[in-house]
Amino acid sequence: MDLNLACVELAKNLLGKVICRNISGHVVKGMIVETEAYVGPQDRACHTYGGRRTPRNEAMYMKAGTCYVYIIYGIYQCFNISSAEDGAGVLVRAVEPLEGIEVMVKHRGRPEKYRGKGLRDVANGPSKLCIAMGITKHEINKEDLVTSGKIWLEVGKRIEEGEIATSRRIGLRNAGVWGEQHLRFYIRKNEFVSCRRRDHKACGKGE
DNA sequence: GGACAGATCGCCT
DNA sequence: GGCGATCTGTCCC
């Protein structure tokens, strides 16, 4: 699988791909249904804004397909995949559980909450999916998706351009015009996306 | 269904 | 010292 793509291309391309995680023998798989592009030093919302380069964001400067995991709000983690440009990457915001569902539910606690339709809430957010799939900075940051035995990607479902919706990125503050750009991508009719927004559009239309 | 408050700490200035 | 690419529970409609 070719991950050496420009950020926005990678963000769209990852939709439908399957994240596979081997947690000390337990294999867990989830299909990516929602992503956001953080396009590089010019992007005010990106951790590399203005060319910042620190130990934390080093993975953003590594080869395309490198995992960048960081801690947010002191308690949660977010999982990104670096893209071809220096200092750019794609945030994975939601996955549809495919395999090892019991393990995901167990990680998230309160199993009764995730039965039936409730399963949609087990990994429909950037930090929820990290908890569900055992993705931690300690174990996964800087892992190479092509060579790692802990985390890798598999070809899943082919997603056509017409099935992709776009919107502004979620949760940004002080991003100025960069907060307006449609750099969030998700599978339009998928139940496992984190949220719908009024400003959504079909991919390629407008903006 | 939406709005809001609070938790909690690594990282950078 | 202050902030943040979030999540959860609570309150209200």
mmCIF file of C-alpha atoms (C1' of nucleotides) in Angstrom:
data_model
loop_
_atom_site.group_PDB
_atom_site.id
_atom_site.type_symbol
_atom_site.label_atom_id
_atom_site.label_comp_id
_atom_site.label_asym_id
_atom_site.label_seq_id
_atom_site.Cartn_x
_atom_site.Cartn_y
_atom_site.Cartn_z
ATOM 1 C CA MET A 1 0.000 0.000 0.000
ATOM 2 C CA ASP A 2 1.393 3.401 -0.966
ATOM 3 C CA LEU A 3 1.256 5.876 1.888
ATOM 4 C CA ASN A 4 3.682 8.318 0.290
ATOM 5 C CA LEU A 5 0.938 10.775 -0.597
ATOM 6 C CA ALA A 6 0.351 14.473 -0.052
ATOM 7 C CA CYS A 7 -1.619 15.162 3.105
ATOM 8 C CA VAL A 8 -5.109 15.739 1.673
ATOM 9 C CA GLU A 9 -4.728 12.812 -0.717
ATOM 10 C CA LEU A 10 -3.652 10.585 2.149
ATOM 11 C CA ALA A 11 -6.557 11.757 4.299
ATOM 12 C CA LYS A 12 -9.045 10.726 1.614
ATOM 13 C CA ASN A 13 -7.142 7.604 0.699
ATOM 14 C CA LEU A 14 -7.123 6.291 4.252
ATOM 15 C CA LEU A 15 -10.922 6.149 4.343
ATOM 16 C CA GLY A 16 -11.911 2.497 4.067
ATOM 17 C CA LYS A 17 -8.443 1.232 5.056
ATOM 18 C CA VAL A 18 -8.180 -1.018 8.085
ATOM 19 C CA ILE A 19 -6.037 -0.248 11.096
ATOM 20 C CA CYS A 20 -4.736 -3.495 12.575
ATOM 21 C CA ARG A 21 -3.242 -3.619 16.035
ATOM 22 C CA ASN A 22 -1.569 -6.510 17.760
ATOM 23 C CA ILE A 23 -1.904 -5.960 21.493
ATOM 24 C CA SER A 24 0.342 -8.638 22.947
ATOM 25 C CA GLY A 25 -1.347 -11.345 20.912
ATOM 26 C CA HIS A 26 -4.835 -9.903 20.691
ATOM 27 C CA VAL A 27 -5.513 -8.613 17.180
ATOM 28 C CA VAL A 28 -7.922 -5.737 16.864
ATOM 29 C CA LYS A 29 -9.077 -4.277 13.558
ATOM 30 C CA GLY A 30 -11.063 -1.165 12.678
ATOM 31 C CA MET A 31 -11.906 0.514 9.391
ATOM 32 C CA ILE A 32 -11.048 4.202 9.110
ATOM 33 C CA VAL A 33 -14.219 6.199 8.467
ATOM 34 C CA GLU A 34 -13.124 9.740 9.364
ATOM 35 C CA THR A 35 -9.871 11.704 9.007
ATOM 36 C CA GLU A 36 -8.516 15.237 9.155
ATOM 37 C CA ALA A 37 -5.579 16.716 7.242
ATOM 38 C CA TYR A 38 -3.004 18.877 9.057
ATOM 39 C CA VAL A 39 -1.163 20.074 6.033
ATOM 40 C CA GLY A 40 2.130 21.414 7.391
ATOM 41 C CA PRO A 41 4.006 24.449 8.759
ATOM 42 C CA GLN A 42 1.685 26.901 6.966
ATOM 43 C CA ASP A 43 -1.377 25.382 8.733
ATOM 44 C CA ARG A 44 -2.101 27.297 11.907
ATOM 45 C CA ALA A 45 -3.862 24.312 13.464
ATOM 46 C CA CYS A 46 -0.938 21.976 12.841
ATOM 47 C CA HIS A 47 1.593 21.153 15.548
ATOM 48 C CA THR A 48 4.375 22.105 13.130
ATOM 49 C CA TYR A 49 2.933 25.576 12.513
ATOM 50 C CA GLY A 50 5.629 28.103 11.723
ATOM 51 C CA GLY A 51 8.203 25.340 11.378
ATOM 52 C CA ARG A 52 8.086 24.290 15.010
ATOM 53 C CA ARG A 53 10.058 21.119 15.486
ATOM 54 C CA THR A 54 10.313 19.610 18.957
ATOM 55 C CA PRO A 55 10.704 16.142 20.428
ATOM 56 C CA ARG A 56 6.927 15.853 20.601
ATOM 57 C CA ASN A 57 6.189 16.452 16.922
ATOM 58 C CA GLU A 58 9.279 14.773 15.496
ATOM 59 C CA ALA A 59 7.209 11.980 13.941
ATOM 60 C CA MET A 60 5.462 14.531 11.719
ATOM 61 C CA TYR A 61 8.810 15.065 10.003
ATOM 62 C CA MET A 62 9.523 11.375 9.515
ATOM 63 C CA LYS A 63 8.728 9.303 6.432
ATOM 64 C CA ALA A 64 5.151 9.017 5.217
ATOM 65 C CA GLY A 65 3.348 6.269 7.087
ATOM 66 C CA THR A 66 4.999 6.979 10.432
ATOM 67 C CA CYS A 67 2.681 7.049 13.449
ATOM 68 C CA TYR A 68 2.454 10.271 15.418
ATOM 69 C CA VAL A 69 0.735 9.816 18.783
ATOM 70 C CA TYR A 70 0.479 12.691 21.217
ATOM 71 C CA ILE A 71 -1.219 13.345 24.521
ATOM 72 C CA ILE A 72 -4.019 15.881 24.675
ATOM 73 C CA TYR A 73 -5.645 17.447 27.755
ATOM 74 C CA GLY A 74 -3.271 15.490 29.919
ATOM 75 C CA ILE A 75 -5.380 12.342 29.743
ATOM 76 C CA TYR A 76 -6.223 11.444 26.153
ATOM 77 C CA GLN A 77 -4.179 10.517 23.091
ATOM 78 C CA CYS A 78 -4.597 11.152 19.380
ATOM 79 C CA PHE A 79 -3.321 9.003 16.524
ATOM 80 C CA ASN A 80 -1.925 10.506 13.316
ATOM 81 C CA ILE A 81 -0.160 9.197 10.227
ATOM 82 C CA SER A 82 2.544 11.376 8.682
ATOM 83 C CA SER A 83 2.178 12.237 5.008
ATOM 84 C CA ALA A 84 4.707 12.958 2.266
ATOM 85 C CA GLU A 85 5.357 16.623 3.091
ATOM 86 C CA ASP A 86 7.671 17.612 5.923
ATOM 87 C CA GLY A 87 5.691 18.379 9.069
ATOM 88 C CA ALA A 88 2.288 17.221 7.802
ATOM 89 C CA GLY A 89 0.006 14.378 8.752
ATOM 90 C CA VAL A 90 -3.481 12.930 8.997
ATOM 91 C CA LEU A 91 -5.467 12.617 12.224
ATOM 92 C CA VAL A 92 -7.606 9.490 12.374
ATOM 93 C CA ARG A 93 -10.869 10.524 14.023
ATOM 94 C CA ALA A 94 -13.026 7.411 13.940
ATOM 95 C CA VAL A 95 -13.026 3.721 13.066
ATOM 96 C CA GLU A 96 -15.708 1.102 12.502
ATOM 97 C CA PRO A 97 -14.884 -1.951 14.636
ATOM 98 C CA LEU A 98 -14.351 -5.079 12.507
ATOM 99 C CA GLU A 99 -12.426 -7.588 14.568
ATOM 100 C CA GLY A 100 -11.608 -8.012 18.243
ATOM 101 C CA ILE A 101 -14.716 -6.085 19.118
ATOM 102 C CA GLU A 102 -14.866 -7.608 22.609
ATOM 103 C CA VAL A 103 -11.340 -6.371 23.261
ATOM 104 C CA MET A 104 -12.257 -2.848 22.171
ATOM 105 C CA VAL A 105 -15.351 -2.835 24.348
ATOM 106 C CA LYS A 106 -13.345 -4.133 27.270
ATOM 107 C CA HIS A 107 -10.769 -1.370 26.890
ATOM 108 C CA ARG A 108 -13.490 1.234 26.924
ATOM 109 C CA GLY A 109 -15.210 -0.247 29.984
ATOM 110 C CA ARG A 110 -18.948 -0.439 30.594
ATOM 111 C CA PRO A 111 -19.759 -3.213 28.113
ATOM 112 C CA GLU A 112 -23.525 -2.757 28.386
ATOM 113 C CA LYS A 113 -23.189 0.702 26.864
ATOM 114 C CA TYR A 114 -21.720 -0.622 23.628
ATOM 115 C CA ARG A 115 -24.174 -3.410 22.874
ATOM 116 C CA GLY A 116 -26.205 -3.227 19.694
ATOM 117 C CA LYS A 117 -26.447 0.273 18.262
ATOM 118 C CA GLY A 118 -24.269 1.446 21.124
ATOM 119 C CA LEU A 119 -21.261 -0.062 19.366
ATOM 120 C CA ARG A 120 -21.068 3.080 17.255
ATOM 121 C CA ASP A 121 -19.788 4.938 20.317
ATOM 122 C CA VAL A 122 -16.870 2.647 21.022
ATOM 123 C CA ALA A 123 -14.403 4.323 18.631
ATOM 124 C CA ASN A 124 -16.165 7.361 17.125
ATOM 125 C CA GLY A 125 -13.637 9.934 18.259
ATOM 126 C CA PRO A 126 -9.858 10.369 18.021
ATOM 127 C CA SER A 127 -9.182 9.483 21.640
ATOM 128 C CA LYS A 128 -11.915 6.868 21.896
ATOM 129 C CA LEU A 129 -10.304 4.862 19.110
ATOM 130 C CA CYS A 130 -6.914 5.100 20.785
ATOM 131 C CA ILE A 131 -8.370 3.688 24.003
ATOM 132 C CA ALA A 132 -10.315 0.993 22.150
ATOM 133 C CA MET A 133 -7.354 -0.118 20.039
ATOM 134 C CA GLY A 134 -4.653 0.246 22.686
ATOM 135 C CA ILE A 135 -2.851 3.001 20.799
ATOM 136 C CA THR A 136 -0.548 4.846 23.193
ATOM 137 C CA LYS A 137 2.276 7.278 22.686
ATOM 138 C CA HIS A 138 4.512 4.980 24.680
ATOM 139 C CA GLU A 139 3.957 1.985 22.389
ATOM 140 C CA ILE A 140 3.038 3.430 19.004
ATOM 141 C CA ASN A 141 4.617 6.853 18.466
ATOM 142 C CA LYS A 142 7.146 6.717 15.591
ATOM 143 C CA GLU A 143 6.169 3.171 14.579
ATOM 144 C CA ASP A 144 6.346 2.641 10.817
ATOM 145 C CA LEU A 145 3.026 1.291 9.524
ATOM 146 C CA VAL A 146 4.828 -0.571 6.736
ATOM 147 C CA THR A 147 7.218 -2.543 8.935
ATOM 148 C CA SER A 148 5.710 -2.566 12.437
ATOM 149 C CA GLY A 149 4.439 -5.748 14.020
ATOM 150 C CA LYS A 150 2.337 -3.780 16.504
ATOM 151 C CA ILE A 151 0.296 -1.684 14.093
ATOM 152 C CA TRP A 152 -0.219 -1.834 10.352
ATOM 153 C CA LEU A 153 -2.763 -1.136 7.633
ATOM 154 C CA GLU A 154 -4.702 -3.503 5.425
ATOM 155 C CA VAL A 155 -6.643 -2.763 2.275
ATOM 156 C CA GLY A 156 -10.292 -2.618 3.243
ATOM 157 C CA LYS A 157 -13.163 -1.196 1.287
ATOM 158 C CA ARG A 158 -12.729 0.925 -1.802
ATOM 159 C CA ILE A 159 -14.304 4.312 -1.170
ATOM 160 C CA GLU A 160 -15.339 6.339 -4.210
ATOM 161 C CA GLU A 161 -14.858 10.102 -4.229
ATOM 162 C CA GLY A 162 -18.645 10.493 -4.291
ATOM 163 C CA GLU A 163 -19.044 8.674 -0.964
ATOM 164 C CA ILE A 164 -16.809 11.176 0.834
ATOM 165 C CA ALA A 165 -18.159 14.195 2.677
ATOM 166 C CA THR A 166 -16.047 17.108 3.910
ATOM 167 C CA SER A 167 -16.379 19.684 6.676
ATOM 168 C CA ARG A 168 -14.336 22.025 8.810
ATOM 169 C CA ARG A 169 -12.028 20.309 11.243
ATOM 170 C CA ILE A 170 -13.426 19.650 14.714
ATOM 171 C CA GLY A 171 -12.420 21.317 17.966
ATOM 172 C CA LEU A 172 -9.977 23.908 16.672
ATOM 173 C CA ARG A 173 -9.505 27.219 18.451
ATOM 174 C CA ASN A 174 -7.492 30.168 17.270
ATOM 175 C CA ALA A 175 -6.869 28.619 13.864
ATOM 176 C CA GLY A 176 -8.126 31.672 11.965
ATOM 177 C CA VAL A 177 -8.924 31.000 8.323
ATOM 178 C CA TRP A 178 -7.402 27.562 8.708
ATOM 179 C CA GLY A 179 -10.333 26.662 10.885
ATOM 180 C CA GLU A 180 -12.682 27.328 7.969
ATOM 181 C CA GLN A 181 -10.996 25.062 5.436
ATOM 182 C CA HIS A 182 -12.699 21.809 4.621
ATOM 183 C CA LEU A 183 -9.932 19.487 5.722
ATOM 184 C CA ARG A 184 -12.077 16.876 7.463
ATOM 185 C CA PHE A 185 -13.131 13.858 5.414
ATOM 186 C CA TYR A 186 -15.540 11.077 6.269
ATOM 187 C CA ILE A 187 -17.593 8.349 4.706
ATOM 188 C CA ARG A 188 -20.907 10.087 4.279
ATOM 189 C CA LYS A 189 -23.327 7.351 5.177
ATOM 190 C CA ASN A 190 -21.243 5.538 7.719
ATOM 191 C CA GLU A 191 -22.718 5.187 11.222
ATOM 192 C CA PHE A 192 -19.398 5.270 13.023
ATOM 193 C CA VAL A 193 -18.292 8.853 12.292
ATOM 194 C CA SER A 194 -17.881 11.124 15.309
ATOM 195 C CA CYS A 195 -20.394 13.810 14.349
ATOM 196 C CA ARG A 196 -22.361 15.379 11.529
ATOM 197 C CA ARG A 197 -22.077 19.064 10.868
ATOM 198 C CA ARG A 198 -24.315 21.535 9.165
ATOM 199 C CA ASP A 199 -21.459 22.788 7.010
ATOM 200 C CA HIS A 200 -20.743 19.423 5.397
ATOM 201 C CA LYS A 201 -20.398 19.157 1.641
ATOM 202 C CA ALA A 202 -19.849 16.490 -0.934
ATOM 203 C CA CYS A 203 -16.190 15.950 -1.701
ATOM 204 C CA GLY A 204 -14.861 18.185 -4.477
ATOM 205 C CA LYS A 205 -17.915 20.418 -4.500
ATOM 206 C CA GLY A 206 -17.254 24.058 -3.659
ATOM 207 C CA GLU A 207 -14.657 25.438 -1.231
ATOM 208 C "C1'" DG B 1 -30.835 16.634 20.407
ATOM 209 C "C1'" DG B 2 -27.536 20.586 22.050
ATOM 210 C "C1'" DA B 3 -24.839 23.397 25.612
ATOM 211 C "C1'" DC B 4 -21.804 23.476 29.177
ATOM 212 C "C1'" DA B 5 -18.442 22.444 32.924
ATOM 213 C "C1'" DG B 6 -14.771 19.878 34.666
ATOM 214 C "C1'" DA B 7 -11.066 16.573 34.605
ATOM 215 C "C1'" DT B 8 -5.874 16.625 34.272
ATOM 216 C "C1'" DC B 9 -0.846 16.917 32.724
ATOM 217 C "C1'" DG B 10 2.811 16.860 28.976
ATOM 218 C "C1'" DC B 11 4.729 20.221 26.491
ATOM 219 C "C1'" DC B 12 6.308 24.635 25.125
ATOM 220 C "C1'" DT B 13 7.248 29.697 26.134
ATOM 221 C "C1'" DG C 1 2.389 29.438 33.897
ATOM 222 C "C1'" DG C 2 -1.010 28.450 30.474
ATOM 223 C "C1'" DC C 3 -2.863 25.847 26.955
ATOM 224 C "C1'" DG C 4 -5.111 22.035 24.385
ATOM 225 C "C1'" DA C 5 -6.771 18.204 17.106
ATOM 226 C "C1'" DT C 6 -11.188 15.352 23.938
ATOM 227 C "C1'" DC C 7 -14.538 12.854 26.672
ATOM 228 C "C1'" DT C 8 -18.041 12.383 29.996
ATOM 229 C "C1'" DG C 9 -21.853 13.494 32.849
ATOM 230 C "C1'" DT C 10 -25.438 16.713 33.756
ATOM 231 C "C1'" DC C 11 -28.924 19.844 32.714
ATOM 232 C "C1'" DC C 12 -32.347 21.477 29.752
ATOM 233 C "C1'" DC C 13 -35.485 21.472 25.676
#
